[in-house]
Amino acid sequence: MSDLPQTMFAVLQKYEGYSGKAEGPAIADASEYLEAAEIPVPTPGPGQVLLKLRVASVNPSDLHFIKGEYGQPRIKGNPAGFEGCGDIVATGAGAEKLMGQRVSFAVALGCSGAWADYAITDAMNCIPLRPDVSDDDGAAQIVNPLTAMAMVDIAQQDGDAFVVSAATSQLGKLMVSLGKDLGLKPIALVRREDAVGPLKEMGAAEVLVTTDPDVVKKFAAVSADLKPRVFLDAVSDQMSEQLFAAMPNRARWISYGKLSNELPKLTQMGQLIFQSKKIEGFWLTSWMRSTPPADQMRVIGEVQARFADGRWKTDVSAHLPLRDVVSGLAEALKKTDGKVMITP
Amino acid sequence: MSDLPQTMFAVLQKYEGYSGKAEGPAIADASEYLEAAEIPVPTPGPGQVLLKLRVASVNPSDLHFIKGEYGQPRIKGNPAGFEGCGDIVATGAGAEKLMGQRVSFAVALGCSGAWADYAITDAMNCIPLRPDVSDDDGAAQIVNPLTAMAMVDIAQQDGDAFVVSAATSQLGKLMVSLGKDLGLKPIALVRREDAVGPLKEMGAAEVLVTTDPDVVKKFAAVSADLKPRVFLDAVSDQMSEQLFAAMPNRARWISYGKLSNELPKLTQMGQLIFQSKKIEGFWLTSWMRSTPPADQMRVIGEVQARFADGRWKTDVSAHLPLRDVVSGLAEALKKTDGKVMITP
């Protein structure tokens, strides 16, 4: 590690633990939650690696986390950021084989985050990248793609049609195209009429616009026809509840995000009783804990193959320099046509 | 069938199908939904029996049903009533062995209901009664006891503590005493302070009063201590949601009734995601469809043994003559210390 600097630039969490709020991922000013600092470059422990950052992605889960609304407590003074692409420049005992490799990585819970010149994680959270996968794709290859794979797998066990909200999000698009490739019938929910065409091209069997005053009626007709049993929902608002109520017997409303801060009322409790409907959640961390490593590796290999051959790609709305994250993140997030990527 | 009358007195459903409302079981005037009539005595088909009524019970599910808020559509002109005790006075082909027996019965869905001088059901919905089981106990031996058995069984699969709302109801008391007998720790929710003592005697590990302004805080402490994973809920209101939110990881809110007409808001969607909590329902009909007959028979035998030896008994608040049901049911239901029983 002799050629590594002593200190590095990093974007740190300002607060500890949970906020106790449930506002959703929107941020007006990143400096409310984050601050820039020069801190010591961390040293990898046994089984760990040190990564020199190439690109870090900004996921909704990152925003939930820095706001203290995620499933894990914040650690004050730790760099933010769950996921990225980087080069392994130092290794702890047992991780030597990875030295020098370009990898996708997710940070280990409680470890130093990705929004820094250097980051630490467990060797098992690194996926060596094929040369034909770009840094941008490599920086968004874990959280969203694995979530998409895992959730579509859940949907597939309950039939061929499934519902995806916020379908223009990176994750939504991955699920629609994956569903199509598997011969399933994704029903996409979007907010804007102009998203209908592109999602149909991507493979959605139906696309419904949630701002259409007749959307519930139209969805009920689609639902009666295609019989979706699984609703993969990133929004989790009253509209979600209304659409769930229009789904058939045994439907499952699986929330994996809370883009809206509206608190949905359960207007049809009787459907849980008489129609065996269920409301539940999905969290990638829980999925990884409960899914055998061999199954995870199979899914990871399939994800990378999809990025390498162009079936999947990461739409990037902006590249934001790491040193501009605190001042510029809120503004960069205003463009909703792709993902914000952080570069050193 | 030569000694049977041609016609009988019956209390009929006035409406068809569903009301589209979700008001809960309270009724101000039974004549809004029911009317008395003299109708032909029905004839049992193959596999069916004709029962001469001894006692019919009034369950919350009967009230949901006559209001059009149940999981099955009403049939206009059919007698109401799901459950009773009677003598088999005629049999269809294949059911001859039951002739003359005193039985507990549940009506088959779509069949002629129990609130009539005579009722029809499937032979398999009849349970011959031991002489040491009273008519009153026999008339309330299917819906509530099987529900109690099935739900406590679900709870037991997830640990030793579980939560029961409306614990002073007949079903609530069955679940508390069953839980105690099985060595479990029932946590009972009641509305009135004076119910605390009797429920503790019955076997509740803890009893909490939902009208206590500190109930959520007190429940959170009990929950942190006993770690209940299952909430068997007949009320399904905002208080239910708050208590569910105070339960630990992997908790399941299982609604089996909607005594309140308040629509609960989901204030902690993130718990579904990050804590693997679930919201679902329980309906005896679904349980019977999905549970092998041998398991059902074992449960039914155990239920009858409990009534015969006095471990369980049916608290009766009033005996209401069948001919007074339309005019007197709403008034009779005002007493909440037991079940209303209808007699011919």
XYZ file of C-alpha atoms in Angstrom:
688
model
C 0.000 0.000 0.000
C 3.055 2.241 -0.205
C 1.814 4.190 -3.241
C -1.540 5.032 -1.649
C -2.198 8.453 -0.161
C -2.678 8.869 3.573
C -5.953 10.738 3.257
C -8.824 10.924 0.817
C -11.793 13.081 -0.084
C -15.116 11.629 1.081
C -18.786 12.585 1.422
C -19.777 11.765 4.986
C -23.052 11.091 6.783
C -23.779 13.928 9.200
C -26.150 11.963 11.418
C -26.331 8.743 13.350
C -29.083 6.125 13.281
C -32.643 6.676 12.126
C -34.543 9.934 11.637
C -37.868 8.424 12.683
C -39.441 10.056 9.619
C -40.838 8.490 6.447
C -40.583 11.300 3.901
C -39.369 9.273 0.929
C -36.199 9.756 -1.091
C -36.670 13.369 -2.259
C -33.973 15.773 -1.055
C -34.024 19.545 -1.340
C -30.398 20.034 -0.283
C -27.835 17.272 0.234
C -25.944 19.402 2.761
C -28.755 18.746 5.228
C -27.498 15.162 5.476
C -23.967 15.078 4.050
C -20.673 16.934 4.444
C -17.383 16.825 2.577
C -14.198 15.940 4.469
C -10.625 14.781 4.066
C -10.303 11.583 6.096
C -7.723 8.798 6.396
C -7.775 6.163 3.662
C -9.161 3.057 5.392
C -7.181 -0.181 5.698
C -8.802 -3.467 4.628
C -9.181 -6.093 7.351
C -9.158 -9.869 6.835
C -11.396 -10.826 3.905
C -11.728 -7.203 2.853
C -10.484 -5.136 -0.072
C -9.712 -1.444 -0.666
C -11.199 0.006 -3.852
C -10.112 3.070 -5.807
C -13.370 4.499 -7.082
C -14.156 4.690 -10.798
C -17.891 5.411 -10.597
C -20.453 5.292 -7.786
C -24.170 5.185 -8.528
C -26.956 7.050 -6.736
C -29.899 4.780 -5.969
C -33.150 5.706 -4.204
C -31.950 3.442 -1.385
C -28.896 5.714 -0.936
C -31.233 8.667 -0.460
C -33.487 6.756 1.967
C -30.326 5.823 3.858
C -28.748 9.283 4.171
C -32.143 10.578 5.348
C -32.252 7.948 8.093
C -35.247 6.146 6.569
C -33.561 2.921 5.556
C -33.465 -0.524 7.129
C -30.013 0.026 8.608
C -28.906 2.801 10.947
C -26.606 5.553 9.648
C -23.101 5.816 11.077
C -22.093 9.418 11.583
C -18.748 10.215 9.905
C -18.886 7.218 7.527
C -18.904 7.907 3.780
C -22.335 7.460 2.139
C -23.025 5.337 -0.950
C -23.957 1.684 -1.323
C -22.625 0.728 -4.723
C -19.962 1.430 -7.315
C -17.288 0.283 -9.701
C -13.590 0.487 -8.825
C -10.137 -1.046 -8.937
C -8.890 -3.160 -6.062
C -5.696 -1.496 -4.850
C -5.119 -3.278 -1.530
C -6.362 -6.498 0.015
C -6.678 -7.992 3.477
C -5.707 -11.546 4.365
C -7.548 -14.070 2.195
C -8.595 -11.560 -0.463
C -5.226 -11.348 -2.275
C -6.512 -12.989 -5.452
C -8.653 -9.950 -6.225
C -5.682 -7.503 -6.238
C -5.674 -5.266 -9.303
C -9.096 -6.292 -10.585
C -11.808 -3.946 -11.801
C -14.988 -4.892 -9.972
C -18.570 -3.980 -9.259
C -18.956 -3.645 -5.520
C -21.559 -3.125 -2.868
C -20.392 -1.878 0.502
C -20.797 -4.187 3.459
C -23.319 -2.870 5.980
C -21.551 -0.632 8.457
C -18.452 -0.284 6.217
C -17.017 2.815 4.619
C -19.318 3.899 1.745
C -18.745 4.321 -1.990
C -18.972 8.120 -2.201
C -15.250 8.619 -1.546
C -11.942 8.369 -3.404
C -11.469 4.966 -1.778
C -13.889 2.509 -0.230
C -13.665 -0.707 1.734
C -15.872 -3.742 1.424
C -15.886 -7.519 1.856
C -14.265 -9.496 -0.962
C -17.514 -11.436 -1.338
C -19.328 -8.185 -2.204
C -17.109 -7.677 -5.297
C -17.926 -8.960 -8.778
C -14.947 -8.953 -11.196
C -16.017 -7.243 -14.413
C -15.690 -8.504 -17.943
C -13.857 -5.973 -20.165
C -16.988 -5.500 -22.276
C -18.945 -4.038 -19.324
C -18.524 -0.262 -18.972
C -17.691 1.513 -15.720
C -21.163 3.071 -15.645
C -22.856 -0.306 -16.092
C -20.421 -1.808 -13.578
C -21.398 0.837 -11.030
C -25.074 -0.124 -11.198
C -24.822 -3.859 -11.462
C -25.698 -5.029 -7.988
C -28.516 -3.222 -6.176
C -30.967 -2.715 -9.045
C -30.180 -5.748 -11.220
C -30.218 -8.234 -8.366
C -33.399 -6.675 -7.032
C -34.971 -6.934 -10.475
C -33.909 -10.550 -10.872
C -35.086 -11.531 -7.418
C -38.441 -9.755 -7.676
C -39.293 -10.998 -11.157
C -38.430 -14.470 -9.892
C -40.971 -14.000 -7.088
C -43.541 -12.766 -9.606
C -42.915 -15.674 -11.945
C -43.750 -18.175 -9.217
C -47.279 -16.719 -9.127
C -48.151 -16.676 -12.819
C -47.155 -14.917 -16.002
C -48.526 -11.409 -15.488
C -47.192 -8.975 -12.875
C -47.485 -5.276 -12.143
C -44.539 -2.856 -11.894
C -44.943 0.712 -10.634
C -42.502 3.548 -11.335
C -41.728 1.567 -14.459
C -39.586 4.329 -15.971
C -37.058 3.974 -13.150
C -33.894 2.062 -13.929
C -35.153 -0.838 -11.814
C -38.613 -0.677 -13.380
C -37.129 -0.913 -16.874
C -34.934 -3.843 -15.875
C -37.983 -5.705 -14.573
C -40.072 -5.011 -17.667
C -37.368 -6.158 -20.070
C -36.503 -9.180 -17.940
C -40.177 -10.108 -17.758
C -40.463 -9.923 -21.522
C -37.338 -12.073 -22.024
C -38.845 -14.701 -19.738
C -42.088 -14.751 -21.726
C -44.037 -13.022 -18.943
C -46.541 -10.169 -19.218
C -45.334 -7.091 -17.332
C -48.024 -4.486 -16.656
C -46.200 -1.172 -16.317
C -47.445 1.837 -14.339
C -46.019 5.215 -15.294
C -46.799 8.822 -14.447
C -46.458 10.364 -17.888
C -48.164 9.545 -21.170
C -44.904 9.904 -23.113
C -43.445 6.886 -21.294
C -46.069 4.547 -22.734
C -44.430 3.989 -26.130
C -40.893 3.277 -24.905
C -42.149 0.840 -22.258
C -44.267 -1.048 -24.767
C -41.191 -1.341 -26.985
C -39.221 -2.586 -24.009
C -41.703 -5.416 -23.540
C -44.575 -4.240 -21.338
C -47.794 -6.123 -22.137
C -49.782 -3.094 -20.957
C -48.801 0.394 -19.827
C -51.134 2.489 -17.685
C -50.717 6.150 -16.792
C -51.447 6.736 -13.096
C -52.340 10.397 -13.671
C -55.188 9.340 -15.997
C -58.456 9.911 -14.048
C -59.765 6.564 -15.362
C -56.647 4.605 -14.499
C -58.283 2.440 -11.816
C -61.083 1.422 -14.159
C -58.655 0.711 -16.986
C -56.366 -1.217 -14.660
C -59.309 -3.291 -13.399
C -60.071 -4.327 -16.973
C -56.424 -5.234 -17.669
C -56.284 -7.059 -14.353
C -59.432 -9.079 -15.078
C -57.900 -10.055 -18.397
C -54.278 -10.843 -17.473
C -54.800 -11.860 -13.808
C -51.584 -10.502 -12.289
C -50.961 -11.879 -8.775
C -47.902 -9.805 -7.875
C -47.577 -6.025 -7.666
C -43.939 -4.911 -7.386
C -44.381 -1.425 -6.008
C -41.830 1.341 -5.479
C -44.420 4.047 -4.771
C -46.671 2.660 -2.018
C -49.296 5.393 -1.970
C -53.115 5.486 -2.084
C -53.107 4.863 -5.833
C -51.098 1.692 -5.179
C -53.758 0.599 -2.700
C -56.555 1.260 -5.180
C -54.818 -0.710 -7.897
C -54.084 -3.563 -5.484
C -57.789 -3.591 -4.593
C -58.562 -4.081 -8.302
C -56.285 -7.125 -8.556
C -57.697 -10.674 -8.442
C -57.827 -13.218 -5.614
C -54.513 -14.149 -3.997
C -52.826 -10.949 -5.222
C -49.712 -9.834 -3.328
C -48.786 -6.185 -2.955
C -45.009 -6.290 -2.545
C -43.631 -2.908 -1.563
C -39.926 -2.360 -2.170
C -39.856 1.411 -1.928
C -41.751 4.448 -0.721
C -41.338 7.107 -3.410
C -44.493 8.811 -2.165
C -44.850 10.102 1.358
C -48.614 9.625 1.294
C -49.762 7.051 3.853
C -52.097 4.618 2.094
C -55.388 3.717 3.794
C -56.518 0.120 3.588
C -59.999 0.486 2.118
C -60.575 -3.222 1.400
C -59.463 -5.148 4.479
C -62.081 -7.780 3.576
C -60.038 -8.728 0.512
C -57.219 -9.882 2.775
C -59.720 -12.107 4.563
C -61.924 -13.399 1.764
C -59.616 -13.190 -1.237
C -56.382 -14.288 0.456
C -54.621 -11.105 -0.636
C -51.412 -10.136 1.156
C -49.345 -7.009 1.695
C -45.642 -7.516 2.171
C -42.227 -6.067 1.356
C -39.019 -6.879 -0.470
C -35.509 -5.958 0.622
C -32.469 -7.156 -1.284
C -30.496 -7.587 1.941
C -33.119 -10.013 3.299
C -33.164 -11.828 -0.028
C -29.373 -12.237 0.045
C -29.509 -13.528 3.613
C -32.117 -16.132 2.720
C -30.917 -17.188 -0.748
C -28.155 -19.826 -1.079
C -24.829 -18.427 -2.421
C -24.966 -20.710 -5.480
C -28.326 -19.214 -6.477
C -26.956 -15.726 -5.907
C -23.923 -16.457 -8.097
C -26.144 -17.776 -10.882
C -28.193 -14.577 -10.753
C -25.047 -12.412 -10.669
C -23.603 -14.173 -13.716
C -26.853 -13.695 -15.607
C -26.913 -9.991 -14.693
C -23.418 -9.419 -16.053
C -24.185 -11.328 -19.254
C -27.170 -9.035 -19.807
C -25.054 -5.902 -19.455
C -22.236 -7.324 -21.581
C -24.441 -8.223 -24.537
C -26.521 -5.049 -24.380
C -29.849 -6.548 -23.306
C -29.579 -4.289 -20.273
C -27.939 -0.920 -20.031
C -27.787 1.799 -17.434
C -29.304 5.095 -18.509
C -27.191 7.892 -17.069
C -28.736 11.320 -16.588
C -25.617 13.030 -15.213
C -22.029 12.439 -14.155
C -21.459 14.377 -10.950
C -17.909 14.898 -9.633
C -17.466 13.521 -6.126
C -16.367 16.973 -4.897
C -19.693 18.453 -6.091
C -21.991 15.899 -4.431
C -22.835 17.952 -1.332
C -23.600 21.095 -3.311
C -24.958 19.567 -6.523
C -26.721 16.271 -5.806
C -30.218 17.673 -5.272
C -30.037 19.575 -8.571
C -28.584 16.593 -10.466
C -31.440 14.376 -9.250
C -34.031 16.629 -10.864
C -33.489 14.961 -14.228
C -35.490 11.739 -14.052
C -34.438 10.083 -17.314
C -31.587 8.096 -15.823
C -29.249 7.551 -12.930
C -26.826 10.075 -11.421
C -23.285 8.693 -11.469
C -20.579 10.008 -9.156
C -17.005 10.163 -10.477
C -13.809 10.918 -8.511
C -90.614 -37.212 4.635
C -94.343 -37.830 5.051
C -94.533 -36.379 8.584
C -92.813 -33.129 7.558
C -94.795 -29.973 6.936
C -95.037 -28.515 3.437
C -93.944 -25.053 4.486
C -91.792 -23.507 7.194
C -91.091 -20.182 8.838
C -87.781 -18.624 7.734
C -85.822 -15.376 7.967
C -84.822 -14.450 4.440
C -82.154 -12.281 2.878
C -83.771 -9.261 1.226
C -80.886 -8.504 -1.121
C -78.699 -10.155 -3.685
C -74.892 -10.109 -3.908
C -72.601 -7.551 -2.287
C -73.451 -4.119 -0.926
C -70.086 -2.663 -1.944
C -69.844 -1.143 1.543
C -67.511 -1.983 4.426
C -69.410 -0.785 7.472
C -68.666 -3.682 9.812
C -71.118 -5.980 11.556
C -73.184 -3.418 13.527
C -76.870 -3.322 12.598
C -79.411 -0.745 13.708
C -82.447 -2.637 12.420
C -82.423 -6.193 11.066
C -85.458 -5.438 8.893
C -83.172 -3.425 6.634
C -81.645 -6.707 5.482
C -84.016 -9.508 6.496
C -87.697 -10.388 6.188
C -89.846 -13.153 7.627
C -91.688 -15.517 5.286
C -93.405 -18.859 5.051
C -91.602 -20.844 2.362
C -91.570 -24.470 1.196
C -89.489 -26.882 3.295
C -86.490 -27.697 1.088
C -85.709 -31.219 -0.096
C -82.197 -32.616 0.388
C -80.346 -33.582 -2.786
C -77.707 -36.314 -3.091
C -75.200 -36.108 -0.232
C -77.387 -33.597 1.612
C -79.485 -33.683 4.762
C -82.533 -31.789 6.042
C -82.225 -30.492 9.611
C -84.958 -29.555 12.039
C -83.515 -26.622 13.918
C -82.800 -26.788 17.657
C -80.622 -23.683 18.013
C -78.906 -21.365 15.520
C -76.091 -19.053 16.589
C -75.506 -15.457 15.537
C -71.872 -14.840 14.583
C -70.292 -11.568 13.399
C -69.829 -13.343 10.055
C -73.638 -13.740 9.801
C -74.005 -9.995 10.203
C -71.271 -9.228 7.667
C -73.067 -11.608 5.321
C -76.591 -10.215 5.601
C -75.125 -6.730 5.074
C -73.464 -7.858 1.854
C -69.942 -7.409 3.252
C -68.864 -11.028 3.381
C -66.685 -13.146 1.105
C -69.674 -14.780 -0.581
C -72.551 -13.079 -2.367
C -76.007 -13.034 -0.741
C -78.822 -14.933 -2.418
C -82.077 -13.006 -2.240
C -84.893 -15.133 -0.791
C -82.536 -17.634 0.882
C -82.714 -18.000 4.671
C -79.810 -16.326 6.518
C -77.610 -18.031 9.135
C -74.392 -20.008 8.808
C -74.432 -22.351 11.779
C -76.650 -24.273 14.177
C -77.587 -27.450 15.968
C -80.461 -29.643 14.787
C -81.887 -33.097 14.218
C -81.548 -34.753 10.841
C -85.083 -35.537 9.689
C -84.514 -36.403 6.033
C -81.519 -37.442 3.953
C -80.527 -37.482 0.295
C -78.812 -40.394 -1.427
C -75.588 -41.357 0.334
C -76.379 -39.516 3.574
C -78.811 -42.081 5.021
C -76.499 -43.051 7.898
C -77.012 -39.658 9.527
C -80.827 -40.016 9.753
C -82.150 -39.160 13.211
C -78.881 -37.811 14.576
C -78.467 -34.601 16.549
C -75.657 -32.669 14.896
C -73.762 -29.419 14.755
C -73.994 -28.071 11.241
C -72.684 -25.326 9.038
C -74.639 -24.506 5.909
C -72.998 -25.153 2.578
C -72.272 -21.956 0.665
C -75.285 -21.065 -1.436
C -77.573 -23.437 0.504
C -80.622 -22.631 2.572
C -79.477 -20.959 5.824
C -79.897 -21.911 9.491
C -82.358 -19.160 10.539
C -85.414 -21.211 9.636
C -87.486 -24.078 11.046
C -85.601 -26.399 8.688
C -82.289 -26.107 6.893
C -80.382 -28.041 4.280
C -76.684 -28.689 4.164
C -74.106 -31.200 2.926
C -73.688 -34.323 5.070
C -69.978 -33.514 5.365
C -70.860 -30.219 7.083
C -72.568 -32.077 9.964
C -70.830 -33.199 13.148
C -72.808 -35.786 15.207
C -72.962 -34.580 18.804
C -72.050 -36.480 21.935
C -74.943 -36.487 24.446
C -72.849 -34.481 26.918
C -72.680 -31.476 24.571
C -75.613 -29.062 25.003
C -77.689 -27.672 22.133
C -76.254 -24.206 22.745
C -72.689 -25.482 22.634
C -73.596 -27.598 19.621
C -74.906 -24.546 17.800
C -71.582 -22.724 18.125
C -69.176 -25.538 17.573
C -67.998 -24.971 14.032
C -67.339 -21.373 12.961
C -65.704 -19.993 16.094
C -64.004 -23.110 17.485
C -62.499 -24.186 14.175
C -61.387 -20.624 13.518
C -59.786 -20.499 16.969
C -58.036 -23.820 16.467
C -56.789 -22.943 13.002
C -55.569 -19.463 13.948
C -53.811 -20.519 17.150
C -52.160 -23.239 15.086
C -50.870 -20.560 12.691
C -49.652 -18.494 15.638
C -47.913 -21.464 17.230
C -45.833 -22.029 14.111
C -44.270 -18.598 14.664
C -43.358 -18.771 18.346
C -45.013 -18.951 21.728
C -46.463 -15.446 22.114
C -49.312 -14.089 19.985
C -51.702 -11.152 20.097
C -55.512 -11.426 20.116
C -57.764 -8.388 19.708
C -61.419 -8.242 20.771
C -60.359 -10.844 23.303
C -63.670 -10.721 25.177
C -65.495 -12.060 22.115
C -66.429 -15.727 22.142
C -63.700 -16.413 19.601
C -61.179 -14.296 21.489
C -61.803 -16.246 24.689
C -61.479 -19.563 22.864
C -58.101 -18.499 21.484
C -56.806 -17.264 24.842
C -57.784 -20.433 26.679
C -56.515 -22.663 23.874
C -53.223 -20.756 23.833
C -52.846 -21.263 27.558
C -53.590 -25.004 27.283
C -50.879 -25.295 24.632
C -48.337 -23.546 26.850
C -48.335 -20.398 24.716
C -48.454 -16.769 25.825
C -51.576 -15.036 24.547
C -51.464 -11.229 24.711
C -55.092 -10.098 24.930
C -56.404 -6.710 23.779
C -59.673 -5.547 25.331
C -61.636 -2.318 25.366
C -62.652 -2.254 29.003
C -60.585 -2.381 32.170
C -63.043 -4.791 33.837
C -62.180 -7.478 31.260
C -58.545 -7.632 32.391
C -59.075 -9.886 35.423
C -61.263 -12.518 33.749
C -58.902 -12.779 30.757
C -55.876 -13.205 32.995
C -57.719 -15.992 34.799
C -58.529 -17.549 31.440
C -54.833 -17.715 30.614
C -53.735 -14.458 28.986
C -50.043 -13.735 29.661
C -50.773 -10.011 29.358
C -53.977 -8.014 28.930
C -53.894 -4.484 27.507
C -56.778 -2.022 27.413
C -56.974 -0.293 24.021
C -58.771 2.742 25.448
C -55.785 3.436 27.748
C -53.980 6.484 26.270
C -50.635 4.773 26.944
C -51.606 1.466 25.378
C -49.171 1.681 22.451
C -46.243 2.363 24.770
C -47.293 -0.416 27.135
C -47.820 -2.800 24.244
C -44.380 -1.956 22.825
C -42.818 -2.960 26.145
C -44.776 -6.229 26.290
C -43.906 -6.874 22.647
C -40.177 -6.285 23.205
C -40.341 -8.744 26.085
C -42.501 -11.566 24.679
C -41.738 -11.103 20.942
C -45.134 -12.020 19.477
C -44.939 -12.627 15.699
C -48.653 -13.074 14.995
C -51.492 -10.612 15.589
C -54.919 -12.261 15.235
C -57.097 -9.231 14.702
C -60.885 -8.939 14.558
C -60.917 -5.130 14.715
C -58.563 -3.942 11.937
C -58.546 -0.245 12.724
C -55.843 2.402 13.186
C -55.085 1.144 16.691
C -54.435 -2.284 15.188
C -51.965 -0.686 12.775
C -50.187 1.146 15.580
C -49.852 -2.019 17.636
C -48.639 -3.967 14.599
C -46.013 -1.259 14.060
C -44.797 -1.903 17.622
C -44.338 -5.634 17.001
C -40.915 -7.117 16.245
C -39.313 -8.165 12.945
C -41.230 -10.717 10.865
C -44.519 -9.922 12.614
C -47.715 -10.854 10.737
C -50.913 -8.851 11.095
C -53.614 -11.420 10.332
C -57.007 -9.794 10.004
C -60.007 -12.070 10.372
C -62.665 -9.450 10.954
C -63.484 -5.782 10.619
C -65.375 -4.802 13.772
C -64.345 -1.190 13.230
C -65.280 0.727 10.106
C -62.210 2.956 10.421
C -59.833 2.521 7.468
C -56.329 2.045 8.866
C -53.487 4.036 7.302
C -50.189 2.247 6.811
C -47.781 4.553 8.634
C -44.776 2.210 8.554
C -44.521 0.791 5.041
C -40.752 0.558 5.576
C -41.305 -2.167 8.163
C -42.769 -4.399 5.452
C -39.593 -3.850 3.444
C -36.872 -3.857 6.075
C -38.419 -5.937 8.846
C -40.158 -8.553 6.671
C -43.515 -7.780 8.269
C -46.666 -8.912 6.472
C -50.346 -8.029 6.445
C -52.719 -10.805 5.540
C -56.105 -12.301 6.345
C -57.716 -15.466 7.647
C -60.982 -16.988 6.458
C -62.194 -20.330 7.751
C -63.581 -21.255 4.338
C -60.142 -20.854 2.740
C -58.572 -22.812 5.584
C -61.035 -25.673 5.064
C -60.353 -25.695 1.330
C -56.611 -25.914 1.875
C -56.461 -28.246 4.902
C -56.622 -32.033 4.369
C -59.877 -33.626 5.655
C -57.975 -35.806 8.144
C -56.478 -32.707 9.787
C -59.906 -31.078 9.845
C -61.443 -34.150 11.519
C -58.703 -34.184 14.162
C -59.415 -30.525 14.911
C -63.186 -31.140 14.983
C -62.785 -34.045 17.425
C -60.613 -31.916 19.678
C -63.176 -29.102 19.596
C -65.995 -31.392 20.708
C -63.879 -32.913 23.474
C -63.246 -29.409 24.808
C -66.954 -28.593 24.919
C -67.866 -31.984 26.394
C -65.410 -31.755 29.316
C -66.107 -28.101 30.034
C -62.743 -26.621 29.003
C -64.727 -24.556 26.508
C -68.252 -23.291 26.846
C -70.454 -20.928 24.875
C -71.542 -17.840 26.783
C -75.106 -17.034 25.786
C -76.397 -13.488 26.199
C -79.920 -14.139 24.922
C -82.196 -16.770 23.405
C -84.190 -15.099 20.656
C -87.215 -16.868 19.119
C -86.841 -17.336 15.370
C -90.095 -15.420 14.822
C -88.628 -12.383 16.644
C -85.352 -12.205 14.709
C -86.388 -9.508 12.232
C -87.857 -7.250 14.922
C -85.562 -8.103 17.829
C -82.085 -9.025 16.591
C -80.573 -5.524 16.726
C -81.757 -5.082 20.325
C -80.605 -8.564 21.383
C -77.109 -7.881 20.012
C -76.666 -4.902 22.321
C -75.663 -7.189 25.167
C -72.022 -8.004 24.509
C -71.390 -10.593 27.210
C -72.173 -13.598 25.049
C -73.722 -14.922 21.903
C -77.321 -14.496 20.734
C -78.926 -17.902 20.117
C -81.958 -18.319 17.892
C -84.529 -20.968 18.835
C -87.486 -22.191 16.744
